[in-house]
């Protein structure tokens, strides 16, 4: 993420002139979402509570694991509050995709992003 941010800052004037800065900035959100998803998947499974049960994916991921992934290439340590803010913003943005809009525009569920049943 650090390298992406640096490249975005260095070429900001050029990107604005070409009118692609906002698109690239949106790409940062996508890169962060993919990174957080990989941390969740790498978390693995919890041990089954009883013998013969299927393993269940771990649903609680410590903030420290997300912080380590975000600061992986930058060698700088992020504060817990900053990581919590990034996570909260990503949850908010993803939840907007799953809410139906009154104007009839396709939402994330209509595009197959969420697992909600279609009507």
C-alpha positions as a LaTeX table, in Angstrom:
\begin{tabular}{lrrr}
\hline
Residue & $x$ (\AA) & $y$ (\AA) & $z$ (\AA) \\
\hline
Unk1 & 0.00 & 0.00 & 0.00 \\
Unk2 & 2.85 & 2.34 & 0.78 \\
Unk3 & 4.30 & 1.99 & $-2.72$ \\
Unk4 & 0.89 & 2.63 & $-4.28$ \\
Unk5 & 0.45 & 5.77 & $-2.17$ \\
Unk6 & 3.91 & 7.06 & $-3.10$ \\
Unk7 & 3.34 & 6.49 & $-6.82$ \\
Unk8 & $-0.03$ & 8.22 & $-6.59$ \\
Unk9 & 1.52 & 11.24 & $-4.85$ \\
Unk10 & 4.48 & 11.49 & $-7.22$ \\
Unk11 & 2.34 & 11.43 & $-10.36$ \\
Unk12 & $-0.60$ & 13.41 & $-8.99$ \\
Unk13 & $-0.14$ & 16.40 & $-11.32$ \\
Unk14 & 0.24 & 14.15 & $-14.35$ \\
Unk15 & $-2.79$ & 12.05 & $-13.38$ \\
Unk16 & $-4.96$ & 15.14 & $-12.80$ \\
Unk17 & $-4.00$ & 16.53 & $-16.22$ \\
Unk18 & $-4.99$ & 13.25 & $-17.84$ \\
Unk19 & $-8.16$ & 13.15 & $-15.71$ \\
Unk20 & $-7.46$ & 9.70 & $-14.32$ \\
Unk21 & $-6.53$ & 10.60 & $-10.74$ \\
Unk22 & $-9.94$ & 9.74 & $-9.25$ \\
Unk23 & $-9.94$ & 6.39 & $-11.04$ \\
Unk24 & $-6.52$ & 5.57 & $-9.64$ \\
Unk25 & $-7.59$ & 6.71 & $-6.19$ \\
Unk26 & $-10.53$ & 4.30 & $-6.42$ \\
Unk27 & $-7.99$ & 1.63 & $-7.35$ \\
Unk28 & $-6.37$ & 2.19 & $-3.96$ \\
Unk29 & $-9.64$ & 1.20 & $-2.28$ \\
Unk30 & $-9.77$ & $-1.95$ & $-4.37$ \\
Unk31 & $-6.15$ & $-2.81$ & $-3.54$ \\
Unk32 & $-6.83$ & $-2.28$ & 0.17 \\
Unk33 & $-9.97$ & $-4.42$ & 0.00 \\
Unk34 & $-8.05$ & $-7.23$ & $-1.69$ \\
Unk35 & $-5.27$ & $-7.01$ & 0.89 \\
Unk36 & $-7.74$ & $-7.21$ & 3.79 \\
Unk37 & $-9.51$ & $-10.13$ & 2.11 \\
Unk38 & $-6.21$ & $-11.99$ & 1.78 \\
Unk39 & $-5.50$ & $-11.44$ & 5.49 \\
Unk40 & $-8.93$ & $-12.88$ & 6.31 \\
Unk41 & $-8.38$ & $-15.92$ & 4.09 \\
Unk42 & $-4.86$ & $-16.46$ & 5.44 \\
Unk43 & $-6.37$ & $-16.59$ & 8.94 \\
Unk44 & $-7.41$ & $-20.15$ & 8.23 \\
Unk45 & $-9.88$ & $-22.23$ & 10.15 \\
Unk46 & $-10.73$ & $-22.72$ & 13.82 \\
Unk47 & $-10.26$ & $-26.10$ & 15.38 \\
Unk48 & $-13.48$ & $-28.14$ & 15.44 \\
Unk49 & $-15.04$ & $-28.20$ & 18.91 \\
Unk50 & $-16.12$ & $-31.81$ & 18.63 \\
Unk51 & $-14.63$ & $-34.70$ & 16.75 \\
Unk52 & $-16.17$ & $-35.25$ & 13.33 \\
Unk53 & $-17.35$ & $-31.66$ & 12.85 \\
Unk54 & $-16.21$ & $-29.60$ & 9.90 \\
Unk55 & $-13.64$ & $-26.88$ & 10.46 \\
Unk56 & $-15.15$ & $-23.38$ & 10.48 \\
Unk57 & $-13.39$ & $-20.35$ & 9.00 \\
Unk58 & $-12.08$ & $-17.99$ & 11.64 \\
Unk59 & $-14.32$ & $-14.91$ & 11.70 \\
Unk60 & $-12.46$ & $-12.80$ & 14.25 \\
Unk61 & $-9.20$ & $-11.44$ & 12.96 \\
Unk62 & $-6.98$ & $-9.38$ & 15.29 \\
Unk63 & $-6.37$ & $-5.77$ & 14.27 \\
Unk64 & $-2.62$ & $-6.43$ & 14.58 \\
Unk65 & $-2.77$ & $-8.85$ & 11.63 \\
Unk66 & $-4.41$ & $-6.21$ & 9.43 \\
Unk67 & $-1.87$ & $-3.62$ & 10.61 \\
Unk68 & 1.01 & $-5.94$ & 9.76 \\
Unk69 & $-0.35$ & $-6.54$ & 6.26 \\
Unk70 & $-0.93$ & $-2.85$ & 5.54 \\
Unk71 & 2.53 & $-1.81$ & 6.72 \\
Unk72 & 4.29 & $-4.79$ & 5.13 \\
Unk73 & 6.21 & $-2.93$ & 2.42 \\
Unk74 & 6.66 & 0.40 & 4.17 \\
Unk75 & 8.59 & $-0.45$ & 7.35 \\
Unk76 & 6.45 & 2.05 & 9.25 \\
Unk77 & 4.10 & 0.98 & 12.02 \\
Unk78 & 0.49 & 2.11 & 11.84 \\
Unk79 & $-1.41$ & 3.02 & 14.97 \\
Unk80 & $-4.30$ & 0.78 & 15.93 \\
Unk81 & $-6.76$ & 3.66 & 15.60 \\
Unk82 & $-5.69$ & 4.27 & 12.01 \\
Unk83 & $-6.11$ & 0.61 & 11.09 \\
Unk84 & $-9.53$ & 0.51 & 12.77 \\
Unk85 & $-10.52$ & 3.59 & 10.75 \\
Unk86 & $-9.43$ & 1.94 & 7.48 \\
Unk87 & $-11.38$ & $-1.21$ & 8.37 \\
Unk88 & $-14.50$ & 0.75 & 9.32 \\
Unk89 & $-14.38$ & 2.69 & 6.06 \\
Unk90 & $-13.99$ & $-0.48$ & 4.01 \\
Unk91 & $-16.92$ & $-2.13$ & 5.83 \\
Unk92 & $-19.02$ & 0.97 & 5.16 \\
Unk93 & $-18.11$ & 1.03 & 1.45 \\
Unk94 & $-18.86$ & $-2.66$ & 1.00 \\
Unk95 & $-22.17$ & $-2.32$ & 2.87 \\
Unk96 & $-23.21$ & 0.41 & 0.43 \\
Unk97 & $-22.86$ & $-2.09$ & $-2.41$ \\
Unk98 & $-25.30$ & $-4.51$ & $-0.81$ \\
Unk99 & $-28.08$ & $-1.99$ & $-0.08$ \\
Unk100 & $-30.78$ & $-1.66$ & $-2.76$ \\
Unk101 & $-31.08$ & 1.81 & $-4.23$ \\
Unk102 & $-34.47$ & 3.45 & $-4.69$ \\
Unk103 & $-33.56$ & 4.74 & $-8.16$ \\
Unk104 & $-33.36$ & 1.22 & $-9.60$ \\
Unk105 & $-29.64$ & 1.38 & $-10.38$ \\
Unk106 & $-27.82$ & $-1.94$ & $-10.15$ \\
Unk107 & $-26.31$ & $-2.58$ & $-6.74$ \\
Unk108 & $-23.59$ & $-4.93$ & $-5.58$ \\
Unk109 & $-26.14$ & $-7.70$ & $-5.01$ \\
Unk110 & $-27.46$ & $-7.34$ & $-8.52$ \\
Unk111 & $-23.93$ & $-7.58$ & $-9.83$ \\
Unk112 & $-23.27$ & $-10.77$ & $-7.88$ \\
Unk113 & $-20.97$ & $-9.18$ & $-5.30$ \\
Unk114 & $-22.91$ & $-10.34$ & $-2.25$ \\
Unk115 & $-24.48$ & $-13.69$ & $-1.45$ \\
Unk116 & $-28.01$ & $-12.44$ & $-0.86$ \\
Unk117 & $-30.73$ & $-14.41$ & $-2.66$ \\
Unk118 & $-32.16$ & $-12.69$ & $-5.73$ \\
Unk119 & $-35.86$ & $-11.97$ & $-5.93$ \\
\hline
\end{tabular}
